[in-house]
Structure formats: structure tokens, C-alpha cells
């Protein structure tokens, strides 16, 4: 029997526990949705004030050089790089994940077309259960290219190996599934793709800052991801894109804005690629939202991804154990793998009235979210989630289920 | 002889003068670069604080619905619409100008291909002197489409009429030239393009908030523009895109992110276009930078574009008159048309040592900027530029030129 006092004791012994103080969290709330929107670092407001009052208000146009606005997508990219196993000058923080996906897919297809050995390949592989925007972007590119590719949607992680065959030009996979929390085997799938001369793009939206990622160790080709989930960069903060040095010279994609030009201020009437990580840039970036990415990253510098991972697994293991202990009699279906190697930093559980139960939880201050069909998602963010939080969340869930304190007829609203 | 006291008198009688108080401007500075980065509305800091502390910090994930984050690109688009002659539900504030240009050009090419009467057209027209990103984006799209189009770069505004002929699919023009301040005749060029069954896209980066624009009166097809210049939305704030209702159902472009889906939260594995202005969206937007767009727009609500235009012309006329009066003996070349109908809200003057002279001006607190070759740009932003500012700026310029207080051998740095 796991008790609250046991969880309090775990918190007392938790080396990461003091980091919670660096976040502003609402009172009477157990926030288990950092996998969707990370909490606010307390440093964010002061940083925003500095940018608005000083960089924008006082220095105005001069801040492009003086404050390093022009370089900021790359300087912040360099700060993020260690969290995903990227080298310096390989990461840009810019645009949205969807736009960055577009760049990576277009560039990968272009590279394959340039190589006589791969030019004829006409299949793009992804998972049917991938986050929809990944699939939509593939559809958008394919439509633009006259439907000249087959988009092969694969129905299970196991089936990926067979689906990635000699016809495949590009593979686009999300490392940790947004719905189930299933974590794919990045090194194995990358090696498999390369055996078939396919290029592989990893979507790290649910990985960066959540699980250790080593893109170089896996020999991956490209990666994208968002900063506003586990990286706590703020709502809709610009996303990142990783282009390793091995591909930078050939990284050509259609969003050839002036920030990707070799000499943007020469104002030349013809595009000339920078040939480095700037090739992943397009146009002017939202400097206030972009700058706050630093506040989230600063917290990560105080610990390691290994320590974060250890606590993440401890939190999600505890959650599962407490579910068994307190909610074992209810029709809950664990959608996330028990196996550590295959688990991200969230736990997804299906319940026939998942939507209604989640609304009841939210009304009681336990903030998770809902995804079709029937799935309640609970994110565990070791920088600010405590063991007590987990105990209290399950305790409230048990109360809601035991006493049917949810409206089984509740109509679904727009869900986030 | 125009005196400082005459200018002080003009300020006293200026109906817009009180609006200057709503902006935070640095002391001892004459800011004539609002055409590059608009000044900071004093309301911006408080608004940022509300978003960071309350919407992000306290309400967290619930703000997507509760605070209207999901709708914000469109609600703010509706606020901007009247400034450019757009109707409600036709403007989105999202992504960068470069990315929005890409969407508009791709969608326009697609529409032309669908129409048997225009499907064979293979020419895209723009000006060689256009802001480079506009040309680069055309090149990027064309490269992606296997170089199947000719990009026709036109060398003068007058030559546009002949260049837009029966072979032209799409015309992309910047209403006010970034370098010279020359304003094209939007209604006439739009009518000419339509006579030849070409679709026309207007880049309003140097028009929105600077000069009256009436997209519907001109029967234009698409428009894009940025919010961080005359609209004072903050450094790199998201740009806008205008898709009139007449084209919304056919507005298909390759950046088909989930925000453009008919039911984004149904999480369907196949894209289904919303068929309305949401078709111009792609992915999640930088909510803090985006939200501050409202602070800039709020100032515009207190006056009219006609009053702004009248003061803009009065300011730039005064600048020209004072240049003649005080700097007539120096080799200054006016690059901006004297004709009001063809003039934006900036004055560009060439000088053999334009770069060095501009650096000397900046050192003396007169902030303009420099563009290749030899051009000094001075932006006039009626919401916060005074007649006295203009007098003082020219007075300082005259002193610099009269006494050669600039370093003719100065090497060029990265320029903004």
C-alpha cells in the first residue's frame, strides 16, 4: 500500500524538487498537462519586461545587432542543442513545428532526388497514429508535387520495419506518440531506414526535455520539435529544427526567405543559400516569444536529462501503481507501454467516459487533457511535478470514478 | 524660410499629436525608423504581463479556449482588416511575411492551374527592386516545381504594364517599395492584371498603417504584410495574410498544418480544408508576440487612415522642403517621388557616403537606416513623429554634411 506519507518522503529525497520553485504554478492545482503547455518559469516576466522596455522600447531598431536579435534563433538553438544530442550550429529555433516539418520533408525529398541511387524512390512513410499535422504536411507537399509520392501510413510501431523498404525516400516519425506516449526506438529505426537508403526525420515534440535524445548517436538525418511543452518556452513559442552538418550544404527547401540568404543585407535579387544552419530559417521571428525560450532552457542547465528521465519514470511508475491500488475496479485501459524503454513522459488511459471524467478532474483542479477516442492524458514533468501531486491526482480520480462524479452525457467542447 | 518655431506651431495644431503619449520613445532621440520597426506602445508591457502571469501562468492550458488563444490570429485579423480595406473573416495574423507570401503564391498558382483558361500560364511577374524575400520565395516555389515557371523581373513601375501580358499567371507586387518609398497604383495594376487573367498578390509591408489601402475597392486577389513596422506590433510580431471570401474555398497551399483543418481536434489522419480564412493558418502561433499586435492596433482605432495620411504627407513634404533649405548644396538625390500619389510614408535620399552619414546621424540621435546602394531612409510615422522632429533631424543632417562630420572611409557593418 503506497501512502501519501510515502510520497511526501519521496519528494523530500528528490534532488530535482527545488527546481519547482522556479516555476509559477497556480494554487490548488495539480498540473499534469506540461506535455501540452509547459508551466511558466518565473523568470519569464522579467525577461519580457527587459525585451519590451529596453530592447524594443529604448534601443529600438538597433537591437537587431546590439541585442543580437538576428542571431537569436541560432544562439538559442545552440542552448537547446545539448538536450537532443545535437552539435553547435545545427539547431535553429524558428517558425512553427508544422512549418519546420515542411522544410525538413521538402529538403529530404530534394536530397533524395539529387542522388541517382535514390532519385526514383516515391514512398514516404509515417504512422497513421502520428500527430495529424505531420501527416497533413506530407499531404500538402505531395499535393503540391502533383501527387507523385505514395504516403504510406503504418498502423503499428512493429509494422514500421516492414513498411520501410527499398521504395522509401523519406521516413517521418514522431519519437513519442502524442496520444499513447509510446516511444519508438530511434537508433534501430534510423539504422533500418538507412539500410534502405531512406532519410529519416524525427519529430521530437513530446521528447525534447522529456526523455534523453541523442540525435547524433542515432545517426538521424533531421529533427523538428516544439519548445512550449516540456521545454516551458511559453504558449506557441517558436519551434526548433535540427539540420546536422552532414546535410547542411544540401538543405534546400522552398521557404527560401531572406534569413536563409548568404548575405541577407546585400539585398540581392537572387537567392544564394547560406549553406549552413541558416538554411533552416525563413523570415523575421517573433522576438518576444522567441526570447522567452531562454527562460525554460535555463532551468534545464541546472540538472541533466538523465536525472529528469529517472524522475519521470519514477513518477509515471508511481501513477500506474496508484491506479492499480485505487482504481483497479474501474474500466481503465493503460495505453502507454509499461516497458520503460518504450515509454515517454506521459501516461494515457482510456475510459469509456474519458472526456467527462477529465472534465470532472479539471473541475477538481487536476489538469490533464483529453484526446480522441476516450483517452485521458497525464503528463509528468519532473522539473515541477511532485510525487505528492501524483498521489493526490489518483486520489481525486478514484473519488470521481467510485462515486460517478462525472456527467456521462456531457457533450464535447473544443478540446485542447 | 521654415523655422523651428513654425514647426512647433504645426505640432500645436496637430490633431494627432496627443497620440505620441501612448508610445514609449527614448529620450534625446528622433526616431525616423518606424518603417522598419515601429515604436513600443506603452500598453505593451502590461498586456505582456497579463498574458504571462494570468493566461499562461495561472490558466495554463485552459487559455487556448478560455482566453481565446485559438481564435486570436483571426480576432486580431478582424481588428486589422479595416486598415487595409478587408472584410471581416478575411485576415489572419500568423507566421512571417515570407511564409505568408509562400502560401499566397502557391495558392494563386494552384487556382490558375485549376482553371482551363489559365492552366497553361507559366510566368510570374514581380519587380527586380522588390524586397528580396519576395523574389526568393518565388524562386523557392519555382525550384520546388521543377523550374516550370519563368520569373519575370521588371525594372521599373512603368514597365509593369507591358510585362503583365497573356502569359502571366501571377503578379506579386509590393505596394510601397522598401528602398525608394515609391507607391504603385494598386487599382490600375490590379485591373491590368485581371484584363490578362492574372491573379495579383499585394505585399503591404510598407503600406499597412502607413497609407490608406482598400483591397476590396481595388478588387485585389491576395495580400500579405507585416505588423511590426507602421502597425507597431513589436519586433518580429506575426505577419498578416488577406484571403478574400471570393478565393477562400479554393485557397489550397502546401503548408497544410492542423490549424487549417476543418476539425483540428478530431485528429483525423487526412487533411480536410476548412474552406474559410483558416485555410491561411498552419501551426501553433507565438501567443505572446501575437497578442501584442492588439496594442498597436488600439492606437489606430483612435483616428483614421485619412488623417494619418494627411499628416504623413505633411511630414515628408516638410522634410523635402527643409532638405532644400538646409542641405541644397550637398550631393543628395531624392529617391522618393515628389508626387503624393506615388509616395509612401518614407523619404529615401542617396548620398555618395550614405552609409557613413547615416552612422553619424545615428550617433547624434537621429535614427534612420541605410539600404544599398547609398540610400538613407527616413520613415515618417504620424502617430509619434512630430514636425519638430523633422526640423531637428534636417538641422543635424545639415551640420554633419556642412562640416563633413562623418567618416567617409567607414566600413559597413551588418545593417538593419
XYZ file of C-alpha atoms in Angstrom, chain B residues 62-352:
291
model
C -7.186 26.301 -20.447
C -6.294 29.613 -22.080
C -6.486 28.026 -25.508
C -10.248 28.183 -25.109
C -10.870 30.486 -22.143
C -8.636 33.338 -23.293
C -9.335 32.725 -26.965
C -5.781 31.783 -27.947
C -7.054 29.526 -30.718
C -9.094 32.322 -32.236
C -6.544 35.079 -31.709
C -4.975 35.016 -35.209
C -8.466 35.643 -36.574
C -9.845 38.015 -33.928
C -6.779 40.205 -34.340
C -7.080 39.825 -38.112
C -10.576 41.256 -37.869
C -9.216 44.205 -35.932
C -6.593 44.881 -38.588
C -8.997 44.420 -41.527
C -10.416 47.974 -41.664
C -6.927 49.434 -42.093
C -6.470 47.656 -45.430
C -9.989 47.575 -46.827
C -10.542 43.929 -45.963
C -13.841 42.472 -44.775
C -14.335 40.518 -41.557
C -13.102 36.911 -41.539
C -10.667 37.566 -44.361
C -7.460 38.352 -42.452
C -5.273 36.094 -40.325
C -2.319 37.292 -38.282
C 0.083 34.403 -38.382
C 3.589 33.271 -39.292
C 6.048 35.588 -41.056
C 5.578 37.663 -44.188
C 7.855 35.286 -46.090
C 5.814 32.247 -45.064
C 2.563 34.029 -45.896
C 3.945 35.055 -49.289
C 4.683 31.412 -49.933
C 1.105 30.449 -49.081
C -0.395 33.167 -51.266
C 1.813 32.461 -54.280
C 1.317 28.700 -54.019
C -2.451 29.095 -53.691
C -2.622 31.547 -56.593
C -0.627 29.222 -58.847
C -2.917 26.372 -57.828
C -6.065 28.348 -58.628
C -4.682 29.249 -62.033
C -3.827 25.621 -62.769
C -7.365 24.515 -61.932
C -8.889 26.877 -64.468
C -8.636 25.547 -68.046
C -8.426 29.127 -69.350
C -5.321 29.881 -67.291
C -3.779 26.464 -66.660
C -1.061 26.908 -69.285
C 0.220 30.256 -67.982
C 3.806 29.933 -66.846
C 5.024 33.430 -65.974
C 5.234 35.102 -62.573
C 5.846 38.851 -62.589
C 7.477 40.929 -59.902
C 9.828 43.912 -59.685
C 13.573 43.434 -59.622
C 13.665 46.123 -56.949
C 11.172 44.266 -54.753
C 12.204 43.360 -51.230
C 14.459 40.337 -51.793
C 12.440 37.846 -49.760
C 9.548 38.275 -52.190
C 11.762 37.249 -55.087
C 13.480 34.487 -53.123
C 10.142 32.940 -52.205
C 9.157 32.928 -55.877
C 12.463 31.241 -56.688
C 11.926 28.700 -53.908
C 8.482 27.756 -55.163
C 9.660 27.587 -58.751
C 12.623 25.417 -57.829
C 10.298 23.094 -55.956
C 8.031 22.898 -59.013
C 10.894 21.846 -61.246
C 11.583 25.342 -62.645
C 8.361 25.147 -64.608
C 7.756 28.903 -64.359
C 9.533 31.965 -65.685
C 10.047 34.629 -63.045
C 9.886 37.892 -64.932
C 11.738 40.628 -63.052
C 10.605 44.052 -64.169
C 12.925 47.039 -63.952
C 10.552 49.939 -63.448
C 6.988 50.592 -62.336
C 6.128 51.893 -65.806
C 7.342 48.705 -67.457
C 4.982 46.578 -65.363
C 2.041 47.189 -67.690
C 3.824 45.728 -70.680
C 5.321 42.894 -68.659
C 1.944 41.725 -67.406
C 0.686 40.019 -70.540
C -1.342 36.974 -71.529
C 1.368 34.548 -70.364
C 1.286 35.755 -66.787
C -0.263 33.519 -64.148
C 0.544 35.504 -61.020
C 1.754 39.013 -60.247
C 3.425 39.731 -56.898
C 3.968 43.409 -56.202
C 4.966 45.382 -53.154
C 2.659 48.365 -52.880
C 5.286 50.726 -51.427
C 8.889 49.966 -52.317
C 11.044 49.383 -49.224
C 14.028 51.185 -50.680
C 12.607 54.131 -52.578
C 9.217 54.643 -50.963
C 7.619 54.586 -54.445
C 3.938 53.637 -54.209
C 2.475 51.626 -57.083
C -1.020 52.273 -58.445
C -2.857 49.351 -56.871
C -6.241 49.755 -58.614
C -4.723 50.286 -62.062
C -2.231 47.425 -61.834
C -4.839 45.085 -60.391
C -7.242 45.928 -63.232
C -4.462 45.431 -65.759
C -3.544 42.045 -64.296
C -7.165 40.942 -64.370
C -7.525 42.011 -68.017
C -4.874 39.392 -68.701
C -6.440 36.817 -66.374
C -3.533 37.043 -63.973
C -4.033 36.910 -60.220
C -2.339 39.628 -58.212
C -0.814 39.488 -54.723
C -0.006 42.705 -52.902
C 2.749 42.914 -50.323
C 1.658 45.630 -47.897
C 4.687 45.589 -45.584
C 5.285 49.310 -46.122
C 1.626 50.220 -46.604
C -0.405 48.831 -43.717
C -0.817 51.620 -41.196
C 1.232 53.938 -43.436
C -1.084 54.786 -46.303
C -4.792 54.182 -46.924
C -5.276 50.801 -48.575
C -8.550 49.497 -49.942
C -8.047 45.955 -51.151
C -11.703 45.381 -51.957
C -12.063 48.640 -53.875
C -9.042 47.590 -55.938
C -10.515 44.089 -56.448
C -7.173 42.609 -55.394
C -6.749 38.847 -55.053
C -4.425 38.322 -52.065
C -2.306 40.397 -49.752
C 0.322 39.891 -47.080
C 2.194 42.280 -44.861
C 3.952 42.750 -41.612
C 2.708 44.184 -38.350
C 5.963 45.326 -36.774
C 6.598 48.395 -38.920
C 3.887 51.063 -39.070
C 1.495 48.903 -37.036
C 3.825 48.920 -34.004
C 3.179 45.310 -33.009
C 6.646 44.568 -31.667
C 9.853 43.080 -33.049
C 9.118 40.282 -35.486
C 5.451 40.048 -34.483
C 3.486 37.681 -36.705
C 2.550 38.942 -40.154
C -0.863 39.095 -41.793
C -2.393 37.445 -44.803
C -5.578 38.504 -46.566
C -7.652 35.938 -48.427
C -10.908 37.488 -49.667
C -14.050 35.394 -49.487
C -14.073 35.057 -53.287
C -10.936 32.899 -53.095
C -11.283 31.152 -49.735
C -12.872 27.930 -50.976
C -10.015 27.401 -53.478
C -7.217 28.595 -51.206
C -5.067 25.469 -51.150
C -1.380 25.716 -50.364
C 1.197 23.152 -49.251
C 1.609 24.355 -45.649
C -1.409 22.338 -44.599
C -0.886 22.355 -40.869
C -3.541 21.300 -38.408
C -4.793 24.836 -37.774
C -6.095 24.859 -41.348
C -8.104 21.685 -40.833
C -11.881 21.794 -40.729
C -11.889 19.964 -37.366
C -8.410 20.243 -35.888
C -9.301 18.360 -32.711
C -10.955 15.456 -34.424
C -7.318 14.423 -35.038
C -8.185 12.849 -38.366
C -5.358 11.237 -40.313
C -6.303 13.066 -43.528
C -6.417 16.765 -44.280
C -9.771 18.428 -44.896
C -9.646 22.126 -45.709
C -11.673 24.479 -43.561
C -12.695 26.392 -46.679
C -12.567 29.744 -44.923
C -9.859 32.105 -43.666
C -8.466 29.269 -41.525
C -7.011 27.914 -44.760
C -4.337 30.598 -44.354
C -3.235 29.189 -40.993
C -0.707 26.414 -40.482
C 0.533 25.642 -36.952
C 0.549 26.986 -33.416
C 1.307 30.689 -33.109
C 3.646 32.557 -30.710
C 0.942 33.791 -28.403
C 2.823 36.491 -26.530
C 4.213 38.209 -29.612
C 0.900 37.712 -31.378
C -1.173 39.191 -28.576
C 0.812 42.424 -28.505
C -0.398 43.173 -32.035
C -3.545 44.432 -30.291
C -1.640 47.226 -28.517
C -0.519 48.729 -31.801
C -3.946 48.396 -33.403
C -5.625 50.055 -30.424
C -3.908 53.343 -31.259
C -5.192 53.270 -34.831
C -8.742 52.981 -33.536
C -8.434 56.487 -32.152
C -8.006 58.117 -35.550
C -8.434 57.391 -39.267
C -6.064 56.391 -42.044
C -7.066 59.579 -43.878
C -5.837 61.761 -41.025
C -2.686 59.675 -40.758
C -2.082 60.041 -44.488
C -2.565 63.796 -44.415
C -0.004 64.167 -41.639
C 2.367 61.689 -43.281
C 2.451 63.769 -46.469
C 2.796 66.983 -44.488
C 5.773 65.495 -42.623
C 7.516 64.191 -45.723
C 6.811 67.418 -47.658
C 8.307 69.361 -44.777
C 11.344 67.087 -44.792
C 11.894 67.697 -48.508
C 11.449 71.450 -48.139
C 13.897 71.560 -45.247
C 16.403 69.465 -47.195
C 16.267 72.040 -49.976
C 16.536 74.859 -47.488
C 19.431 73.499 -45.419
C 21.192 70.847 -47.496
C 20.683 72.135 -51.050
C 24.402 72.441 -51.718
C 25.172 68.788 -50.984
C 25.019 65.842 -53.412
C 21.734 64.468 -52.133
C 19.465 62.649 -54.562
C 15.804 62.263 -53.708
C 14.779 58.662 -54.498
C 11.170 59.026 -53.410
C 8.622 60.569 -55.787
C 7.575 64.156 -55.142
C 4.110 63.230 -56.405
C 1.870 62.463 -53.447
C 0.020 59.736 -55.300
C 3.232 57.783 -55.735
C 4.773 58.367 -52.330
C 4.620 56.073 -49.314
C 5.415 57.253 -45.794
C 9.187 57.402 -46.049
C 11.753 59.563 -47.798
C 14.854 57.961 -49.268
C 17.827 60.038 -50.225
C 21.028 58.858 -51.811
C 24.393 60.340 -50.918
C 27.804 59.047 -52.071
